[in-house]
PDB file of C-alpha atoms in Angstrom:
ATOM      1  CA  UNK A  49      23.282 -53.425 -43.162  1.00 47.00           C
ATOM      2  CA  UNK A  50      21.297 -50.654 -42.343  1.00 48.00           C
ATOM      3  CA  UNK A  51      19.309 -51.034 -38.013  1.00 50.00           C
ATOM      4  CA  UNK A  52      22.398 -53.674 -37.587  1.00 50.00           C
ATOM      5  CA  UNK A  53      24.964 -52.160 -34.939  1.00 50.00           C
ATOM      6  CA  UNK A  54      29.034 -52.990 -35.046  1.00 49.00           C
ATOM      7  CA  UNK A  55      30.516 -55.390 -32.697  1.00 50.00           C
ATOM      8  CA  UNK A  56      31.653 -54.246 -30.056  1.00 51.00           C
ATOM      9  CA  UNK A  57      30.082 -50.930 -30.315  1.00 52.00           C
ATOM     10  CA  UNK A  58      27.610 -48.985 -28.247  1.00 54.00           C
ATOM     11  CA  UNK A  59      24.034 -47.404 -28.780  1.00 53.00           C
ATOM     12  CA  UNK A  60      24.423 -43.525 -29.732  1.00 55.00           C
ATOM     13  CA  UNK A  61      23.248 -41.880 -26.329  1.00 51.00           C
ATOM     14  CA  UNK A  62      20.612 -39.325 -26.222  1.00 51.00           C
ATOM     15  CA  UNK A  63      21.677 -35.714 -25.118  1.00 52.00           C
ATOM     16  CA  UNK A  64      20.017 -34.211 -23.189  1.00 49.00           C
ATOM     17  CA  UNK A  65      18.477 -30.661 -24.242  1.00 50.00           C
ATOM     18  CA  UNK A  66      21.606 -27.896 -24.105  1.00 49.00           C
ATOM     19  CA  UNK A  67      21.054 -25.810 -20.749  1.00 47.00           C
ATOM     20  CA  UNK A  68      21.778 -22.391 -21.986  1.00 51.00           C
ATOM     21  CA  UNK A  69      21.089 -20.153 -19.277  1.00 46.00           C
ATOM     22  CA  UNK A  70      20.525 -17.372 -22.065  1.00 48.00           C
ATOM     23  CA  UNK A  71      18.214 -19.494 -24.084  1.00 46.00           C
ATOM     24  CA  UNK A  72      16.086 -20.077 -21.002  1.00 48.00           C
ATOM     25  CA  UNK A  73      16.082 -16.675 -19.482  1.00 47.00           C
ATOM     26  CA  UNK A  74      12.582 -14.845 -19.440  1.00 48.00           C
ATOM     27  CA  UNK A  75      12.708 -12.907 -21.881  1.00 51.00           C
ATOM     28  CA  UNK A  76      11.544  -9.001 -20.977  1.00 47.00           C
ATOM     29  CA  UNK A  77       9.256  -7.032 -23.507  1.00 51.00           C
ATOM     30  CA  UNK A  78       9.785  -3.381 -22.728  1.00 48.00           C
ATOM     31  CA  UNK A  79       6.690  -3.100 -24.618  1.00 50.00           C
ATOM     32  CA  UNK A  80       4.692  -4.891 -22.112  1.00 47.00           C
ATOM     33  CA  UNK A  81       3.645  -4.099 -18.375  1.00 51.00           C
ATOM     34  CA  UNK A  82       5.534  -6.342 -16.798  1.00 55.00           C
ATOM     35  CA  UNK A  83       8.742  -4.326 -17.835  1.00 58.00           C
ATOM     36  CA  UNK A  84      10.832  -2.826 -15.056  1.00 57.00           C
ATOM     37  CA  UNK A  85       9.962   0.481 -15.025  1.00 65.00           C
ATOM     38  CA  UNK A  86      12.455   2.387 -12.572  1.00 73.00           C
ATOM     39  CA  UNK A  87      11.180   5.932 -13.161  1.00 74.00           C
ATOM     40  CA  UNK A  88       7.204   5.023 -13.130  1.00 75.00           C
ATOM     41  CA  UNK A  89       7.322   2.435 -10.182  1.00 78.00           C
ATOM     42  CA  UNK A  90       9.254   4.978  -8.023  1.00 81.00           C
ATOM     43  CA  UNK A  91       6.836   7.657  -8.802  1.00 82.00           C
ATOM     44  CA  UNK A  92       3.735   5.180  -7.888  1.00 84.00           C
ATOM     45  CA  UNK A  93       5.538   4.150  -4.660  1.00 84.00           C
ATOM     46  CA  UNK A  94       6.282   8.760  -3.891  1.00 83.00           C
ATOM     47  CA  UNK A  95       2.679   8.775  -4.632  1.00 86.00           C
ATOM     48  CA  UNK A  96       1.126   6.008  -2.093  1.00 90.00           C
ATOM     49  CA  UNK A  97       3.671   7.415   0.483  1.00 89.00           C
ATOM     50  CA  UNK A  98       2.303  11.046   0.128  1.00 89.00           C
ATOM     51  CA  UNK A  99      -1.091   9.920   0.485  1.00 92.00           C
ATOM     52  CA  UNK A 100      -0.480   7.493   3.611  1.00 93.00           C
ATOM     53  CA  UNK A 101       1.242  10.417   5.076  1.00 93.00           C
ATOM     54  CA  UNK A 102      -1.816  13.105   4.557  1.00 93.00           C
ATOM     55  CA  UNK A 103      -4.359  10.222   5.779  1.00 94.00           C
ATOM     56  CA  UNK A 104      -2.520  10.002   8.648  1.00 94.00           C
ATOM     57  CA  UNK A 105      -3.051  13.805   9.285  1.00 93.00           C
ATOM     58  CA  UNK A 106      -6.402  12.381  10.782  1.00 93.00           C
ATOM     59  CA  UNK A 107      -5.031   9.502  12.894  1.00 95.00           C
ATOM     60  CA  UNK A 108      -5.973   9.975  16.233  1.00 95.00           C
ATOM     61  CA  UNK A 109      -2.759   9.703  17.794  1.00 95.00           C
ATOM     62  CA  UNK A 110      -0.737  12.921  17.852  1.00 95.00           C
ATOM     63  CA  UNK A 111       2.300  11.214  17.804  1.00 95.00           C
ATOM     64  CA  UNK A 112       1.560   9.399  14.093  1.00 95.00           C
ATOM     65  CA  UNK A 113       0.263  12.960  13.089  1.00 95.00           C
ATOM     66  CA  UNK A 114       3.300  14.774  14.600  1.00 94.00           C
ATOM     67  CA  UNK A 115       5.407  12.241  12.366  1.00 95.00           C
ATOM     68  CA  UNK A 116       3.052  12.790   9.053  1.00 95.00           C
ATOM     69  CA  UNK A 117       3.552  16.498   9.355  1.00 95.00           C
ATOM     70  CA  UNK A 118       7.614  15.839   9.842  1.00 94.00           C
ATOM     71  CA  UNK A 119       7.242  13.994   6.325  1.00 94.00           C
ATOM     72  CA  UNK A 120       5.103  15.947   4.525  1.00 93.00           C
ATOM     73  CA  UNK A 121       7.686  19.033   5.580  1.00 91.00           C
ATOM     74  CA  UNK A 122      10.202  16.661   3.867  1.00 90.00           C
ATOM     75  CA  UNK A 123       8.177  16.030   0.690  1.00 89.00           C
ATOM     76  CA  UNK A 124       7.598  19.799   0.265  1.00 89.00           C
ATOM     77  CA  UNK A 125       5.064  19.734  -1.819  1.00 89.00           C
ATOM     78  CA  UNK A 126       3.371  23.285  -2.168  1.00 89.00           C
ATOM     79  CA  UNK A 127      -0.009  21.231  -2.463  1.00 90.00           C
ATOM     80  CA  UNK A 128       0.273  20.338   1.032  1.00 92.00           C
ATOM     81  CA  UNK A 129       1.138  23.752   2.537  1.00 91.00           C
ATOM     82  CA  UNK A 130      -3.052  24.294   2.888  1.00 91.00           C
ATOM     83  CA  UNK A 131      -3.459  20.789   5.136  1.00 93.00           C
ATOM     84  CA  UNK A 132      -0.791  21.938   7.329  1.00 92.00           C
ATOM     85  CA  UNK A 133      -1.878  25.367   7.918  1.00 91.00           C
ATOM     86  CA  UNK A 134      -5.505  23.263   8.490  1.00 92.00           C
ATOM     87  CA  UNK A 135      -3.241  21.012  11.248  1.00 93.00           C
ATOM     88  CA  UNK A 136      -2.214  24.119  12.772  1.00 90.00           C
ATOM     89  CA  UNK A 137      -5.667  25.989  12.980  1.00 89.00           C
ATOM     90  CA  UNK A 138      -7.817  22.686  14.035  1.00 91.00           C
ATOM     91  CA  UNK A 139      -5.215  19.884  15.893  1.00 92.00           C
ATOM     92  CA  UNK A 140      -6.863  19.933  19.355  1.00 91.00           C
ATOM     93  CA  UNK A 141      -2.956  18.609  20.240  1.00 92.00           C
ATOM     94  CA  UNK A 142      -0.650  21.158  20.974  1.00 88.00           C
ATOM     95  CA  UNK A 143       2.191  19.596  19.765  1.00 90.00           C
ATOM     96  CA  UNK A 144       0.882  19.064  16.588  1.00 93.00           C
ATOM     97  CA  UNK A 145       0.191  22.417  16.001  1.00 91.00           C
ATOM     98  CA  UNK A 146       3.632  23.190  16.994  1.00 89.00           C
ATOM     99  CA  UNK A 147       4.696  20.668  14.397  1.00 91.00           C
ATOM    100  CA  UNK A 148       2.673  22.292  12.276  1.00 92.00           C
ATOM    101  CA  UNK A 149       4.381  25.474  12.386  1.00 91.00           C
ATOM    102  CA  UNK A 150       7.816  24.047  11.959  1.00 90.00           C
ATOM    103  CA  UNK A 151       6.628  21.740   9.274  1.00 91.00           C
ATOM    104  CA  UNK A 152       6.062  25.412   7.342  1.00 90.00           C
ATOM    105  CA  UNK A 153       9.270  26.005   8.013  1.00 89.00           C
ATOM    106  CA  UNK A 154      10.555  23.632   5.352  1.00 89.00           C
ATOM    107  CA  UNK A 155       9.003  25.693   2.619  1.00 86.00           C
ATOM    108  CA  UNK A 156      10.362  29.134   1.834  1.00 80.00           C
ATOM    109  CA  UNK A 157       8.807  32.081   0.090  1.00 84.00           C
ATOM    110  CA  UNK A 158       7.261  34.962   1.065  1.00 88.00           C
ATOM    111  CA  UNK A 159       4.195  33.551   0.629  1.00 87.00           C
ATOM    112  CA  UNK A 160       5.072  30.910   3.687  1.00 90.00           C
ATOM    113  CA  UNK A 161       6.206  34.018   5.667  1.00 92.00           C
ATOM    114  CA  UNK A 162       2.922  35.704   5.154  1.00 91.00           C
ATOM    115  CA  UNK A 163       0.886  32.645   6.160  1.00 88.00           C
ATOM    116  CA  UNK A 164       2.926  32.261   9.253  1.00 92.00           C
ATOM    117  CA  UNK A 165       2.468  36.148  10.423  1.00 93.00           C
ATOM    118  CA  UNK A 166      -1.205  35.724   9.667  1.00 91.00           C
ATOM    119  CA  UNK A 167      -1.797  32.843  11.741  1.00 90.00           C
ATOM    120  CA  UNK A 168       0.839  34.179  14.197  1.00 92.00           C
ATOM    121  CA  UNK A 169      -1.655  37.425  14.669  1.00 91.00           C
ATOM    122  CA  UNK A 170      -4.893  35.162  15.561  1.00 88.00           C
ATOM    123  CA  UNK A 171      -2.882  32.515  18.094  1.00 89.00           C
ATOM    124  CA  UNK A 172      -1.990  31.849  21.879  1.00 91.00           C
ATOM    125  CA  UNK A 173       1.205  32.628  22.962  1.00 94.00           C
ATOM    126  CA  UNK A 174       2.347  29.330  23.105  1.00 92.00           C
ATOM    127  CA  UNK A 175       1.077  28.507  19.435  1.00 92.00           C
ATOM    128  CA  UNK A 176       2.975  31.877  18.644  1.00 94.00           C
ATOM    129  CA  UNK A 177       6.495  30.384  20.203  1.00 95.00           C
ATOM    130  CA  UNK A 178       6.359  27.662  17.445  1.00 93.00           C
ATOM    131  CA  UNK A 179       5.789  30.045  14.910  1.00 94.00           C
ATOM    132  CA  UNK A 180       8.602  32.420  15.805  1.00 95.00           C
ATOM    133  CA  UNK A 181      10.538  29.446  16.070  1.00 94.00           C
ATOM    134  CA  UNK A 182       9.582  28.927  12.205  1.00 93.00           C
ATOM    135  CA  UNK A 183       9.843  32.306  11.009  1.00 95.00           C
ATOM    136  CA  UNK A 184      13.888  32.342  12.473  1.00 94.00           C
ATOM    137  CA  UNK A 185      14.379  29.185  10.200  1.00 91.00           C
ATOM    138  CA  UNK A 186      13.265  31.182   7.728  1.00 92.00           C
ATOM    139  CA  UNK A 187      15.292  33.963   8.814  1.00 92.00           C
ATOM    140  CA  UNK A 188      13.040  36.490   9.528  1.00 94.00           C
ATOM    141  CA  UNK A 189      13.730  38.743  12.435  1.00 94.00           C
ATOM    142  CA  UNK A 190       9.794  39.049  12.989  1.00 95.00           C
ATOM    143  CA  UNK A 191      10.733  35.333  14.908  1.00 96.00           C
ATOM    144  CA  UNK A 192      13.285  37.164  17.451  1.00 96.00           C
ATOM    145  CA  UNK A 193      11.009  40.115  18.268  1.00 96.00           C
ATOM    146  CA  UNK A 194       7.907  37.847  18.791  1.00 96.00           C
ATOM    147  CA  UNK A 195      10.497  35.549  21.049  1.00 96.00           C
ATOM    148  CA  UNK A 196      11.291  38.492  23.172  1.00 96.00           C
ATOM    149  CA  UNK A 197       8.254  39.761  23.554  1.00 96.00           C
ATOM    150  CA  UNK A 198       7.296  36.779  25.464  1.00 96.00           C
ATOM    151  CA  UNK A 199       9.917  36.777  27.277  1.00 94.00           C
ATOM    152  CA  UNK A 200       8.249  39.142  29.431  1.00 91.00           C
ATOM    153  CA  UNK A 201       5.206  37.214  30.170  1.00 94.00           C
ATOM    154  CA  UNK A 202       3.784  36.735  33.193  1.00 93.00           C
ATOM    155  CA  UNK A 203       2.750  33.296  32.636  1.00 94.00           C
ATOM    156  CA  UNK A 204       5.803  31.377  33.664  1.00 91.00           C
ATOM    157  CA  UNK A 205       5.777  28.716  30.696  1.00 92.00           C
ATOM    158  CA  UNK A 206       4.936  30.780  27.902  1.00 95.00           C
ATOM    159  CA  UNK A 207       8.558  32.397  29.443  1.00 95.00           C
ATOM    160  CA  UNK A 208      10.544  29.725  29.929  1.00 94.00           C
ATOM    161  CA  UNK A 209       9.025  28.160  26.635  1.00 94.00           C
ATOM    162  CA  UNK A 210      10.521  31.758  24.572  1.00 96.00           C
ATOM    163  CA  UNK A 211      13.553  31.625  26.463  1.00 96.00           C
ATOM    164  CA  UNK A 212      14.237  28.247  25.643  1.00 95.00           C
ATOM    165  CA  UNK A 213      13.697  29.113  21.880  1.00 95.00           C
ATOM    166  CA  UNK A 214      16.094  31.711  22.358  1.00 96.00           C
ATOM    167  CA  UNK A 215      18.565  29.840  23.739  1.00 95.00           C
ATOM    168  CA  UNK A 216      18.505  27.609  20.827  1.00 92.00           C
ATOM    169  CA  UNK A 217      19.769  30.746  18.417  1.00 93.00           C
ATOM    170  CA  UNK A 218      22.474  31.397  21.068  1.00 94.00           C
ATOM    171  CA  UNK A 219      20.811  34.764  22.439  1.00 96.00           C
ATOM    172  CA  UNK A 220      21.978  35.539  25.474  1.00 95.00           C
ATOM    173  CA  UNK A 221      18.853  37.863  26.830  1.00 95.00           C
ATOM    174  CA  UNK A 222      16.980  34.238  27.589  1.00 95.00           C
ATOM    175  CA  UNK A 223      20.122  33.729  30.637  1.00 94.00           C
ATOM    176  CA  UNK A 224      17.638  35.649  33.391  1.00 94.00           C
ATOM    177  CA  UNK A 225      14.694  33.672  32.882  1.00 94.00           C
ATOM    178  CA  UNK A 226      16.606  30.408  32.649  1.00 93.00           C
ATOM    179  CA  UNK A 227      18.384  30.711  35.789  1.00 92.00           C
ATOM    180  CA  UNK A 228      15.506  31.608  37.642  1.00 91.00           C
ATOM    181  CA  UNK A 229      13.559  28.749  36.402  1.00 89.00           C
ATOM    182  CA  UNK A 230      16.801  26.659  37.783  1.00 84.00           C
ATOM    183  CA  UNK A 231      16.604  28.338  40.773  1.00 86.00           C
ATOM    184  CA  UNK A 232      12.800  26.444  41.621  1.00 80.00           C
ATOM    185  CA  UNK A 233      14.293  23.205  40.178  1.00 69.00           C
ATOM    186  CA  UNK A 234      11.747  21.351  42.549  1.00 61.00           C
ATOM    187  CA  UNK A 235       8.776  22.549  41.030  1.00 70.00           C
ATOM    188  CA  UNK A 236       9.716  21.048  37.187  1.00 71.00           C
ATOM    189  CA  UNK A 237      10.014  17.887  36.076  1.00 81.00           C
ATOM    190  CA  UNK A 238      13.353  16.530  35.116  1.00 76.00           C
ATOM    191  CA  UNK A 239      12.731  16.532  31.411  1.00 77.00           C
ATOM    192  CA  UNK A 240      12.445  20.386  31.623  1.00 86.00           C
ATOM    193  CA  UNK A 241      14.947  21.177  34.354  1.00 84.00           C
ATOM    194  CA  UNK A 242      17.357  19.117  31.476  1.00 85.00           C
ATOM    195  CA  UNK A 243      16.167  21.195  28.915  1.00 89.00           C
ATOM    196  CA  UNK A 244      17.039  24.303  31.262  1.00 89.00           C
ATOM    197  CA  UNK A 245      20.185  23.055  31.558  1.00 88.00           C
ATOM    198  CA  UNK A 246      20.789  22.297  28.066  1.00 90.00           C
ATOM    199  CA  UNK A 247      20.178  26.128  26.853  1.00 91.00           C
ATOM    200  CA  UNK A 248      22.408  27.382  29.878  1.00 91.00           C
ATOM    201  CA  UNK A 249      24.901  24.987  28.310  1.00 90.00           C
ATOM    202  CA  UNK A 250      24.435  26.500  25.036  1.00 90.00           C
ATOM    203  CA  UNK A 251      24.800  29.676  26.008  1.00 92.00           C
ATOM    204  CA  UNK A 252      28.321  28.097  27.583  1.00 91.00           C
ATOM    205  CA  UNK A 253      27.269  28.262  31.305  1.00 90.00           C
ATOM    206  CA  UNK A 254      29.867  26.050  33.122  1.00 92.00           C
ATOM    207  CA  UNK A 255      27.588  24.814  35.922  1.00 89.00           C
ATOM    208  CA  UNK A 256      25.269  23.870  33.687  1.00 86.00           C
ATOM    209  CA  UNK A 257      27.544  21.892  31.624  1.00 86.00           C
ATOM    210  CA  UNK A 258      28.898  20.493  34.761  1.00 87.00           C
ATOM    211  CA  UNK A 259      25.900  19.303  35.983  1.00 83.00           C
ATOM    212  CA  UNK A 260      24.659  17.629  32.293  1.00 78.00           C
ATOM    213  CA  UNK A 261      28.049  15.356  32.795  1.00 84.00           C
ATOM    214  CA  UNK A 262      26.841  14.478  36.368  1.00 81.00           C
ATOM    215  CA  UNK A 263      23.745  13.106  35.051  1.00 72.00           C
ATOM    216  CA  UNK A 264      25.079  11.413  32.746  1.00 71.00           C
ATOM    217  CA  UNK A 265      27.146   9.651  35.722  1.00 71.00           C
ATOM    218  CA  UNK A 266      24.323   8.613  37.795  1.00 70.00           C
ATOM    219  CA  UNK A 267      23.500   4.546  37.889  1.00 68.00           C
ATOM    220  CA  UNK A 268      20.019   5.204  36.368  1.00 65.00           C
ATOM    221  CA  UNK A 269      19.439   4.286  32.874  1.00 62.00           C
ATOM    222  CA  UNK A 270      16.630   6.395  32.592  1.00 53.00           C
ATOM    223  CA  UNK A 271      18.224   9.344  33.993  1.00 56.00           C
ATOM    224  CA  UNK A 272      21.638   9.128  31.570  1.00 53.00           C
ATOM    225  CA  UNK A 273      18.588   8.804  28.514  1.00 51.00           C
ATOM    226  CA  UNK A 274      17.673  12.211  29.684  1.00 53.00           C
ATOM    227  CA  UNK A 275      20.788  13.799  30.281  1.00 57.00           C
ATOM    228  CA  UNK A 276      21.820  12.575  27.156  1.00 47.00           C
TER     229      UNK A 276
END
């Protein structure tokens, strides 16, 4: 009869909804904007980056706009070539302004290679090492000749400064002045009688080589970070 169960039978269980991973899945509408969008999220997150890094142009440490200039030269974005000719012409930091110079660097054209000779004409000679420096990564010879004109200054760091630079290309004409920086070891601090030494060694002067690997030996940590 029917509602009467068998003997010996049991109730019918209930089952329990099917768990279908599939069936329970969020579903995405590419139609709406919660869709992954590769292409426009990593343009949105290119564009936030660019504009922390030119806000930071004005941060008041040199060191965060040293690095901001190092990644805008790494963007290279023509738009930017105007704020870091700006960096150059107004950082009150030197260092900046040398990073300035390089950060040029990173964009070719002969419009770059104008800029640089312009501001070249109007700067110390300091600010003028960083731009020779620039124009030989560019591979202008303008960069060499400005380097060895300073070489002949009379003020002893705008010298040693070129003659480092020079060492760095492997030019052989900065040996004089290096050596007789050396020579008044006492009067420089360590950082810069290891830079000495590092452009002798690049320009394959044994002593100087041999004397890198002895700092490297002594039971200062500081002093192997140096050497190293």
């Amino acid at each position: 009869a029917t509602g009467v169960r068998e003997k010996g039978t049991q109730a019918p269980v209930a089952k329990a909804p099917h768990s279908d991973a599939r069936a329970t899945a969020p579903q995405i509408d590419s139609g709406t904007e919660q869709a992954f969008a590769p292409t426009k999220d990593l343009r949105a997150l290119f564009t936030q980056v660019r504009t922390a890094l030119r806000q930071s142009l004005r941060h008041a440490k040199p060191e965060i706009r040293r690095s901001a200039l190092k990644g805008i030269a790494h963007i290279r974005d023509p738009e930017d070539i105007g704020k870091i000719v700006q960096s150059f012409q107004d950082d009150g930091d030197r260092s900046v302004r040398s990073a300035a110079a390089l950060a040029l660097a990173e964009y070719s054209g002969a419009e770059v290679v104008k800029r640089l000779l312009t501001e070249r004409a109007g700067a110390g000679p300091l600010e003028q090492i960083s731009i020779d420096r620039a124009l030989l990564r560019l591979g202008q010879t303008e960069g060499r000749r400005g380097l060895l004109s300073l070489l002949g200054s009379k003020k002893t760091q705008v010298a040693l400064s070129a003659a480092l630079a020079l060492a760095q290309t492997g030019d052989a004409r900065a040996n004089k002045i290096l050596k007789s920086a050396l020579a008044r070891g006492d009067e420089l601090k360590q950082v810069t009688v290891v830079a000495v030494l590092g452009a002798l060694a690049k320009l394959n002067n044994p002593s100087a080589v041999k004397s890198l690997r002895k700092g490297l030996e002594s039971p200062r940590a500081l002093d192997r970070l140096i050497f190293a």
